[in-house]
Coordinates of N, CA and C in Angstrom, one line a residue:
X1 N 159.0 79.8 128.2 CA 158.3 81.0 127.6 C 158.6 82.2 128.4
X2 N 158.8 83.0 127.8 CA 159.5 84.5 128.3 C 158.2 84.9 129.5
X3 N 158.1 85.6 130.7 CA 157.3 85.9 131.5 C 157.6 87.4 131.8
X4 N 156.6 88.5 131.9 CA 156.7 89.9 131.7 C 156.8 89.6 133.4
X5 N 157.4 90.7 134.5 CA 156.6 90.8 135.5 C 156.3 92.0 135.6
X6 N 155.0 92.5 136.6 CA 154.6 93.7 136.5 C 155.0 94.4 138.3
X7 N 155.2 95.7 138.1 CA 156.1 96.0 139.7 C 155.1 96.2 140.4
X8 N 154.4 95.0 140.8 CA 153.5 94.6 141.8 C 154.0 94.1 143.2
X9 N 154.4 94.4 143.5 CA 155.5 94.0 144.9 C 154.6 93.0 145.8
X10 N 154.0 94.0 146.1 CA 152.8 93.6 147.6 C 151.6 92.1 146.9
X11 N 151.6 92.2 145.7 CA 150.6 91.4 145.1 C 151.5 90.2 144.4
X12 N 152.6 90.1 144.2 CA 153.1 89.2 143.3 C 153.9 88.3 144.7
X13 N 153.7 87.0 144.3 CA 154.2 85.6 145.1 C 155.5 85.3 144.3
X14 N 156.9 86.0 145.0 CA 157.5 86.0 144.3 C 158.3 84.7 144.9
X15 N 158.0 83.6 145.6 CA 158.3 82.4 145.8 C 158.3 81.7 144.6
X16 N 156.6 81.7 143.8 CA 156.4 81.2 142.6 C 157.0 81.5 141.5
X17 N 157.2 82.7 141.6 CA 158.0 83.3 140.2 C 159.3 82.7 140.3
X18 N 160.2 82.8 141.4 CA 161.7 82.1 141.6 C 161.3 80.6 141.2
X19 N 160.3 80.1 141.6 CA 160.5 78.7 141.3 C 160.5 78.1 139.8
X20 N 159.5 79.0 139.2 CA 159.7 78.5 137.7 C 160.6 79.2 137.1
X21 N 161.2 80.5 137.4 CA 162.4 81.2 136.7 C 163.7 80.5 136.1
X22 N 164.1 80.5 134.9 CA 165.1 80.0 134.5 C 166.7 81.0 134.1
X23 N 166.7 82.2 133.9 CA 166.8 83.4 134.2 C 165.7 84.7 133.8
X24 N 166.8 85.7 134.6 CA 165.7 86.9 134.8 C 166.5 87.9 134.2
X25 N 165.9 88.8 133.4 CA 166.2 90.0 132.6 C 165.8 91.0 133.0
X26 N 166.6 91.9 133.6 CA 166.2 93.5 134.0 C 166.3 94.4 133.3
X27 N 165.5 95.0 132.6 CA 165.5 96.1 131.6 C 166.2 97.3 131.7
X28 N 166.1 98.2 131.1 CA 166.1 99.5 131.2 C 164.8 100.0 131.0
X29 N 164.7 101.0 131.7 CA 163.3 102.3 132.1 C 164.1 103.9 132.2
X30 N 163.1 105.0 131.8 CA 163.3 106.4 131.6 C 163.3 107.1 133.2
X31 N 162.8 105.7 134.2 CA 162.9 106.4 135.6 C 164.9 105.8 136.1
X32 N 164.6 106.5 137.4 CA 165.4 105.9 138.1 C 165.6 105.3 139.1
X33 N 166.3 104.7 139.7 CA 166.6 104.1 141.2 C 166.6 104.9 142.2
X34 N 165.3 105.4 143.1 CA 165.0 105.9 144.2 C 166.7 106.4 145.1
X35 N 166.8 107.6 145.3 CA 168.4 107.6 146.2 C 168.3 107.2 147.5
X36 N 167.0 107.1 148.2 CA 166.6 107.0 149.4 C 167.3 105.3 149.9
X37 N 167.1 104.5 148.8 CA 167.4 103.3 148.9 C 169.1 102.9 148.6
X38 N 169.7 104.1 148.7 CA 171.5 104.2 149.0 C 171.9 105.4 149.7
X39 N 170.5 105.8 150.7 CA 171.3 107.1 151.3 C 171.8 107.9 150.8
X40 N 170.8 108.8 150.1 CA 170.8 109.8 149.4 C 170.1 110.9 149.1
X41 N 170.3 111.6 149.4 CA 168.6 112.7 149.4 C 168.5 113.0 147.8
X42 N 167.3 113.4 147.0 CA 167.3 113.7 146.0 C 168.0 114.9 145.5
X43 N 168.6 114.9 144.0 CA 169.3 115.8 143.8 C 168.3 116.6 142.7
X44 N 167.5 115.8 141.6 CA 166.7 116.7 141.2 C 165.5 116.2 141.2
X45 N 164.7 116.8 141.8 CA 162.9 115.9 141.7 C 162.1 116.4 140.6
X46 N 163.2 116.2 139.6 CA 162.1 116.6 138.4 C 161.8 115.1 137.3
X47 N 163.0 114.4 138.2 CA 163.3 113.2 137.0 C 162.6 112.3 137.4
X48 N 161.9 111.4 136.8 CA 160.8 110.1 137.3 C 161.7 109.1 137.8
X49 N 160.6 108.8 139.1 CA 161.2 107.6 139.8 C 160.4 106.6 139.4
X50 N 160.3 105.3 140.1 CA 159.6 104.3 139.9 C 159.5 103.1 141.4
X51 N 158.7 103.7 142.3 CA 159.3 103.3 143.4 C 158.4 101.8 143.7
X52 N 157.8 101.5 142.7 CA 156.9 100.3 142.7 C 158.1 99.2 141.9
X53 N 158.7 99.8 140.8 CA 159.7 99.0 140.4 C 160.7 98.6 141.5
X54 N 161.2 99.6 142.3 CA 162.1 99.3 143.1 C 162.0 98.6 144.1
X55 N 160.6 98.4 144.6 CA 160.1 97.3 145.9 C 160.3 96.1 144.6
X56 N 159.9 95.7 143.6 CA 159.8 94.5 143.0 C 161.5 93.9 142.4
X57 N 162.0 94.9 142.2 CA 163.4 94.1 141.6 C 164.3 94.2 142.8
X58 N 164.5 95.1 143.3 CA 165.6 94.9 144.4 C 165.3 93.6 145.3
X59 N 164.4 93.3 146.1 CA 164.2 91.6 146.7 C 164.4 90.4 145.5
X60 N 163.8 91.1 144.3 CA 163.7 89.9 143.5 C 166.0 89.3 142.9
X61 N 166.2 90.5 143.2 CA 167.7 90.3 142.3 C 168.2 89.7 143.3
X62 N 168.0 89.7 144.7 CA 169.4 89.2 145.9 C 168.6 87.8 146.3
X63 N 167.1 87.7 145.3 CA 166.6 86.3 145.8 C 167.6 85.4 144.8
X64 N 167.4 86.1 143.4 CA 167.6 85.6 142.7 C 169.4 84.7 142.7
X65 N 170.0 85.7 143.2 CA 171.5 85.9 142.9 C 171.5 84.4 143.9
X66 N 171.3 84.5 145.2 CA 171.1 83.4 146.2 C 170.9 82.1 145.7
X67 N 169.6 81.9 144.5 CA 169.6 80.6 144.0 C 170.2 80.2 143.3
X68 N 171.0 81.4 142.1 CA 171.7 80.7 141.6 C 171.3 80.7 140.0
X69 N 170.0 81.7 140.1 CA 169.4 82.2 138.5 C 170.1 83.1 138.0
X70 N 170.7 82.5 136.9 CA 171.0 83.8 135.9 C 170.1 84.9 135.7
X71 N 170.9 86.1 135.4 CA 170.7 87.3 135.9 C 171.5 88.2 134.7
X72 N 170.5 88.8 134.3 CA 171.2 90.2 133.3 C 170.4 91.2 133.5
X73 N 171.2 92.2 133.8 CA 170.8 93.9 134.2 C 171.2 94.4 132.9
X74 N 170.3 95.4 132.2 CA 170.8 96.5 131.3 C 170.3 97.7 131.9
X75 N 171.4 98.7 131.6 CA 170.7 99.9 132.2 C 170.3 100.1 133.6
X76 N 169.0 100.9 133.7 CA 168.5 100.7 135.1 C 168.6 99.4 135.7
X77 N 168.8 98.5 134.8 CA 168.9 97.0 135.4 C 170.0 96.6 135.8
X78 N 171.3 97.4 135.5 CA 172.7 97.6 136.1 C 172.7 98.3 137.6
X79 N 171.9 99.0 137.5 CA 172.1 100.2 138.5 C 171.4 99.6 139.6
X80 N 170.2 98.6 139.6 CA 169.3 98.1 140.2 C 169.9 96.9 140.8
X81 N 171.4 96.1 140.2 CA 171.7 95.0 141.0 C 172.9 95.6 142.2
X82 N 173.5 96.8 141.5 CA 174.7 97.8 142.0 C 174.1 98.1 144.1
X83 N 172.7 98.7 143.6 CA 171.9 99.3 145.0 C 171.4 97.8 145.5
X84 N 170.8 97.1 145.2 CA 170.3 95.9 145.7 C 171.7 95.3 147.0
X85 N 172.8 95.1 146.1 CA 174.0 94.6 146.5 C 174.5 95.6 148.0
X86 N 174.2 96.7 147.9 CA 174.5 97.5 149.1 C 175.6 98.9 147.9
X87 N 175.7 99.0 146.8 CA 176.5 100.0 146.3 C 175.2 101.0 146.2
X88 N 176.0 102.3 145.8 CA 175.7 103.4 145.6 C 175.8 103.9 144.2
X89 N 174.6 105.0 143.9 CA 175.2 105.6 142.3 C 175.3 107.1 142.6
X90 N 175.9 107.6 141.8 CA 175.8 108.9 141.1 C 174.9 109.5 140.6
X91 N 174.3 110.8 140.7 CA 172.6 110.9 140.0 C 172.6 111.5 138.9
X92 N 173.8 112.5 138.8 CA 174.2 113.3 137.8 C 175.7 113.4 137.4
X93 N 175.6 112.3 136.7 CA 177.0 111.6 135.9 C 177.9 113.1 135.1
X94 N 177.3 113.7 134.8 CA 177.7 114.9 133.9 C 178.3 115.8 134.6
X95 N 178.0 116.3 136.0 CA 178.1 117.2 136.8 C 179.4 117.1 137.0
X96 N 179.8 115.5 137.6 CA 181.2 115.1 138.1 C 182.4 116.3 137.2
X97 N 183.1 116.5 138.0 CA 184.6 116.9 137.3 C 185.2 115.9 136.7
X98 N 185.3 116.1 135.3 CA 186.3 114.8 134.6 C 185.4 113.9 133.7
X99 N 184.1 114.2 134.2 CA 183.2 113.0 133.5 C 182.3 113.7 132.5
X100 N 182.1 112.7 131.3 CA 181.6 113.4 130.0 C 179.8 113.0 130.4
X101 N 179.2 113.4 129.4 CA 177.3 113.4 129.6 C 177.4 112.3 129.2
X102 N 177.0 111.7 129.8 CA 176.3 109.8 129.0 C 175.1 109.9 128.7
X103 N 174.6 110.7 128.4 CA 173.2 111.2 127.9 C 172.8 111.3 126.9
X104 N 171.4 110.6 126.3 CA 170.9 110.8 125.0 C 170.7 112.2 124.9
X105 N 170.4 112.5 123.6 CA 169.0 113.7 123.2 C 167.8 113.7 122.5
X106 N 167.2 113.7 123.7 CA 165.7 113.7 123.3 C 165.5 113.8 121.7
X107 N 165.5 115.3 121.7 CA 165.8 115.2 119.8 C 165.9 114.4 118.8
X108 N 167.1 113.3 119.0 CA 167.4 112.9 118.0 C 166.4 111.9 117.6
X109 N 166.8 111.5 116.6 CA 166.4 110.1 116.0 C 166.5 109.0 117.0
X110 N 165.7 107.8 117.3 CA 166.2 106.4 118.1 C 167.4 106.0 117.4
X111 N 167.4 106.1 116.2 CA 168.7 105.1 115.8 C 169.7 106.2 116.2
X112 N 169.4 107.8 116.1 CA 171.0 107.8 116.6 C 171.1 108.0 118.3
X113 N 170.1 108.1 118.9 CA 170.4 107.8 120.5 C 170.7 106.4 120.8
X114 N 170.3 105.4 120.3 CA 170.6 104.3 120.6 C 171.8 103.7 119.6
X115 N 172.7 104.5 119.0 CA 173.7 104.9 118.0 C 174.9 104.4 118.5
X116 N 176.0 104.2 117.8 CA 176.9 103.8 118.5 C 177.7 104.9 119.7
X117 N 177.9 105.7 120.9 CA 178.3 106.6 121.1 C 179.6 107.0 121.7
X118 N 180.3 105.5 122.1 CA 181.7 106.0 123.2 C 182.4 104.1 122.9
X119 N 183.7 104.2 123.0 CA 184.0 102.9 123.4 C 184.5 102.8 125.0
X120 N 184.5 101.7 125.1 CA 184.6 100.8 126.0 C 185.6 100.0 126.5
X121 N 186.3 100.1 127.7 CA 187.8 99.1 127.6 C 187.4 97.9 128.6
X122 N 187.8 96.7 128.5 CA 187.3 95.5 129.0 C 188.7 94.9 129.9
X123 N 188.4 94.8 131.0 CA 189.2 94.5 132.4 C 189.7 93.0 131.3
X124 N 191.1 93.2 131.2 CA 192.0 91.9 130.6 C 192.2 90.8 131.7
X125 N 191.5 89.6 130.9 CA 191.0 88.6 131.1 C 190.1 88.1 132.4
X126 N 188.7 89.4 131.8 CA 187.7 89.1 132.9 C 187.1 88.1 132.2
X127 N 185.7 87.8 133.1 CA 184.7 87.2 132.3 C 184.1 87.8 131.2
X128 N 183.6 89.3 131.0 CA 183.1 89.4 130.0 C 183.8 89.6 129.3
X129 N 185.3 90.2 128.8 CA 185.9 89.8 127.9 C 186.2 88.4 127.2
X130 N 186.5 87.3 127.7 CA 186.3 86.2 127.7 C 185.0 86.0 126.9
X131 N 184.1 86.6 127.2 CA 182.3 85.9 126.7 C 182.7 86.4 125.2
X132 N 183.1 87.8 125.3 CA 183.3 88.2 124.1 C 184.4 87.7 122.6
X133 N 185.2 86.7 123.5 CA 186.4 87.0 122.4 C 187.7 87.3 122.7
X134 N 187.5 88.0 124.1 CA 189.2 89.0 124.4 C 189.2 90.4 123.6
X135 N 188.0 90.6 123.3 CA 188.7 92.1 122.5 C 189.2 93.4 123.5
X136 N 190.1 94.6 123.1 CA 190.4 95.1 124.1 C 189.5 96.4 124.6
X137 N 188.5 96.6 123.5 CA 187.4 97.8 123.3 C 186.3 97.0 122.6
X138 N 185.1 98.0 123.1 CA 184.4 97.5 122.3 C 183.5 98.9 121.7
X139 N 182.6 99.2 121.0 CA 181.7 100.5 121.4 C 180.4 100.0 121.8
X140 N 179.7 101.4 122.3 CA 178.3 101.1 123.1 C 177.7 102.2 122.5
X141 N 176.6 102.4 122.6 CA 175.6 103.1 123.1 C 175.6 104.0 124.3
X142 N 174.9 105.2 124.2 CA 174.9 105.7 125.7 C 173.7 106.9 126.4
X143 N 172.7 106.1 127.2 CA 171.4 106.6 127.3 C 170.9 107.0 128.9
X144 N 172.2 107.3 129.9 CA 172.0 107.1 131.1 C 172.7 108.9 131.6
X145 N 172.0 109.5 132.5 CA 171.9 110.3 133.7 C 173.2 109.5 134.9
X146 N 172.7 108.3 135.4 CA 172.7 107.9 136.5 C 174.3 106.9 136.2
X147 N 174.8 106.7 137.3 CA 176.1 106.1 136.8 C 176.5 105.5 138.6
X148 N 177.3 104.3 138.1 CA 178.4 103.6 139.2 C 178.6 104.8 139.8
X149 N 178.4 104.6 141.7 CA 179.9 105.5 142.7 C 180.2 104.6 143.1
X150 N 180.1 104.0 144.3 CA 180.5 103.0 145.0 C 179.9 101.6 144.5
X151 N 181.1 100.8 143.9 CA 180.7 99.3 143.6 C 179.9 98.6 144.7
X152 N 179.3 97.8 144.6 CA 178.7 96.6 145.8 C 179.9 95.8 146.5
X153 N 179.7 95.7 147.3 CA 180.8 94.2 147.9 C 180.8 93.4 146.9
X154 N 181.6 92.8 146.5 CA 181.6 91.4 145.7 C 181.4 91.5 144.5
X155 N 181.7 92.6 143.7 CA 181.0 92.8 142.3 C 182.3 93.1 141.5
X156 N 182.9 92.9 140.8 CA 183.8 93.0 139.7 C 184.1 93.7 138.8
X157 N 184.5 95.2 138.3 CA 184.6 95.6 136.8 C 185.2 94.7 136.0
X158 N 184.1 94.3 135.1 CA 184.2 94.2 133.5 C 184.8 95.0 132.2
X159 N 184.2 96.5 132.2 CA 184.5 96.8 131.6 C 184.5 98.6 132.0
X160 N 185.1 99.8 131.4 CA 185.3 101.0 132.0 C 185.0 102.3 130.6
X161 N 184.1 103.4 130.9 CA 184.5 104.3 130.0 C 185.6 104.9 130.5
X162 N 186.2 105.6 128.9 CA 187.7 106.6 129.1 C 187.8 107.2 130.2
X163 N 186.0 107.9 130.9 CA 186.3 108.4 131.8 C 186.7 107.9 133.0
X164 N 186.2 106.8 133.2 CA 186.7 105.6 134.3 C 185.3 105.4 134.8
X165 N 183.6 106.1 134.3 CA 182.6 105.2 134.7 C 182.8 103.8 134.6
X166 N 182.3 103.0 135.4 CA 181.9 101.4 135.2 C 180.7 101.1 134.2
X167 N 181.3 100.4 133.4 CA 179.9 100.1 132.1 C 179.9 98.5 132.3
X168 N 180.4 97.5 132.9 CA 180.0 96.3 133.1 C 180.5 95.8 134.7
X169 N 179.9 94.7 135.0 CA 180.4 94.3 135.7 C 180.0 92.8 135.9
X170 N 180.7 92.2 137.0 CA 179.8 90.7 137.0 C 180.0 90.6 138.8
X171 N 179.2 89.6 139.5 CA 178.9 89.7 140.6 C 179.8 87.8 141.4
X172 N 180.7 88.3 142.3 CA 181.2 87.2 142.5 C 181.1 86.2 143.5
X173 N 179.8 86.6 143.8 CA 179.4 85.9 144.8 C 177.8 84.7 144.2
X174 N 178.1 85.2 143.0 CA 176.5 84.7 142.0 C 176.9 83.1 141.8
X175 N 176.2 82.1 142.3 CA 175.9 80.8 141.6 C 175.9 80.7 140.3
X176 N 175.5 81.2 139.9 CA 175.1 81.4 138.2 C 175.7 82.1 137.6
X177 N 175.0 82.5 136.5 CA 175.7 83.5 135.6 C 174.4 84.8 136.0
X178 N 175.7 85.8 136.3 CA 175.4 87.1 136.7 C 176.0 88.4 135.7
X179 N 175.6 89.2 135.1 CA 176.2 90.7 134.5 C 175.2 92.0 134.1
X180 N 176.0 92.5 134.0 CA 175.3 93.8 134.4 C 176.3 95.3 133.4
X181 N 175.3 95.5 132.3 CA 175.9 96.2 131.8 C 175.3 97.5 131.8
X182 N 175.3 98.7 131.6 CA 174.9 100.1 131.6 C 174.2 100.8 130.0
X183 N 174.6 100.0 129.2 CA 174.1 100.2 127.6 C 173.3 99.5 127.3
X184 N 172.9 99.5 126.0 CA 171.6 98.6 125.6 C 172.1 97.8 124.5
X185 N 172.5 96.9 124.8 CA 172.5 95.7 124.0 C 171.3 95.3 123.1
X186 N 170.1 95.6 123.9 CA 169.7 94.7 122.6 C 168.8 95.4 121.5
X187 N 169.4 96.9 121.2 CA 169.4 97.6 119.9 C 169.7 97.2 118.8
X188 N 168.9 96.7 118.4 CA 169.6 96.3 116.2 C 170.4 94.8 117.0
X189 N 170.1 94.0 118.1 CA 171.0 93.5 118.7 C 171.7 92.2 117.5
X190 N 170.5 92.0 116.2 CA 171.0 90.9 115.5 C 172.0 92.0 114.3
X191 N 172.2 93.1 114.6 CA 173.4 93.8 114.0 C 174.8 94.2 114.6
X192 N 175.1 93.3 116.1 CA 175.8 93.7 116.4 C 176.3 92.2 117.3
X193 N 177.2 91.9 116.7 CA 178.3 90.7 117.0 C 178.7 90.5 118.3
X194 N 178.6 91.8 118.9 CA 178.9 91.5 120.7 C 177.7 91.1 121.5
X195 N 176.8 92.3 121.2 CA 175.5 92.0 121.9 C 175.4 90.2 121.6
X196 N 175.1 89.9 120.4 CA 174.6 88.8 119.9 C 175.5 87.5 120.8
X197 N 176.8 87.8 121.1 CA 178.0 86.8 122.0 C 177.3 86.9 123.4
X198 N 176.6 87.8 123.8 CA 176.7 87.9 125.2 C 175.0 87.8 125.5
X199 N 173.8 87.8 124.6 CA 172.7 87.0 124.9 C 172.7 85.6 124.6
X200 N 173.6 85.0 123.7 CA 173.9 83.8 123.7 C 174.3 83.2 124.7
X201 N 175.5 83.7 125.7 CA 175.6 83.4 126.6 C 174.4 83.3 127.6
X202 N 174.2 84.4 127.8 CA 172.7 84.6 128.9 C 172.2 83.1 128.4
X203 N 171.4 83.2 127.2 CA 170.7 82.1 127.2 C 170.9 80.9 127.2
X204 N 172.6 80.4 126.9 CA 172.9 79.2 127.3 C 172.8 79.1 128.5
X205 N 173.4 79.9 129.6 CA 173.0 79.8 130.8 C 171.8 79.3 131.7
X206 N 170.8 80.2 131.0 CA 169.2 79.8 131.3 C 168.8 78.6 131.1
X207 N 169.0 78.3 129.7 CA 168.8 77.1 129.4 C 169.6 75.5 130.7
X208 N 170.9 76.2 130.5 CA 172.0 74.8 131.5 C 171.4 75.2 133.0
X209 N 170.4 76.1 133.6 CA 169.8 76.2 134.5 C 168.7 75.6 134.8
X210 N 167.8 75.8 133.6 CA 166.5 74.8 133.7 C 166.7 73.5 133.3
X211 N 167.7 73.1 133.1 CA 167.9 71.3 133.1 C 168.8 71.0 134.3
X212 N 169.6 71.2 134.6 CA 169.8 71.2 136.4 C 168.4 71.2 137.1
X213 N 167.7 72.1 137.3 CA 166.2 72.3 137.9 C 165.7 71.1 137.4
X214 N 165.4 70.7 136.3 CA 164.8 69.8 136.3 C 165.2 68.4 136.1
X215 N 166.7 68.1 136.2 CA 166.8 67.1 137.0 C 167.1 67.0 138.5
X216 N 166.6 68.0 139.3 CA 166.4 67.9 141.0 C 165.1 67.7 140.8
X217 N 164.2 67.8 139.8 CA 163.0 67.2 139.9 C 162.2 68.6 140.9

């Protein structure tokens, strides 16, 4: 059964939670990843942080990666295994010279911010191409301020915008199944043939996790 957690850091026994976890799903949120926590001073303090999320997922992702639980970041959930890992982000993706806005508008419609908005080129013959099929593009969605600088040790591009942001990656030091994408998959996700290849995945995962677990008894 699916389990919410709430970013209770100080109050949650996250021994327990690891032990019954079969994998862990990191969302996306309207805040962001604290810069303090990659050596960074803030660039604008206008934009919400969430520094109760960031005591709860950052421990929880490098426990997780350790045992060997499958692991999917979307979004801030990308950016959150990137800093966990020891990488760094960008705070204002737009500003860069060369790089386009990856930014919704407030304005629109959900269905068109969560809309199809850029494609995608996928590192030939990674894992997540592979999950997918081998295709050589894909399109996404695009709802993010904050973006990939510095990769983590050990972490892999998946997949790249035109502009050369990182929009996937996978982590190569993970027991399990690890990825981490920057879009939102699971928009209209039963309308879209990739998303749908790559929670299937997750969830076979999870699944071939908690029957290992439970034959160590």
């Amino acid at each position: 059964m699916p389990l919410i957690l709430p970013a209770l850091a100080e109050l949650t026994d996250m021994e327990a939670v690891l032990h019954v976890a079969d994998g862990i799903m990191l969302t996306g949120s309207a805040s962001n990843v604290h810069s303090d926590l990659y050596g960074q001073p803030i660039r604008n303090p206008a934009l919400p942080l969430d520094a109760a999320r960031d005591a709860t997922t950052l421990p929880l992702i490098r426990a997780a990666i350790k045992r060997g639980i499958p692991l999917l970041g979307i979004c801030r959930g990308f950016q959150e295994i990137n800093v966990a890992l020891g990488g760094t982000l960008h705070q204002a993706v737009q500003e860069l010279p060369g790089m386009m806005d990856h930014r919704d508008r407030e304005d629109d419609s959900l269905d068109v911010q969560y809309g199809p908005a850029h494609p995608i080129y996928l590192t030939k013959g990674g894992k997540f191409a592979e999950m997918l099929g081998n295709p050589e593009e894909i399109t996404v969605n695009s709802l993010h301020g904050q973006g990939i600088d510095q990769l983590a040790p050990g972490v892999t591009v998946e997949a790249v915008a035109h502009d050369g942001l990182v929009e996937a990656y996978t982590v190569d030091a993970a027991h399990g199944f690890t990825l981490a994408v920057q879009w939102h998959p699971e928009w209209h996700i039963t309308e879209n043939p990739d998303s749908m290849k790559m929670f299937l995945a997750f969830g076979n995962a999870c699944r071939e996790f908690q029957a290992r677990r439970q034959e160590r008894g």
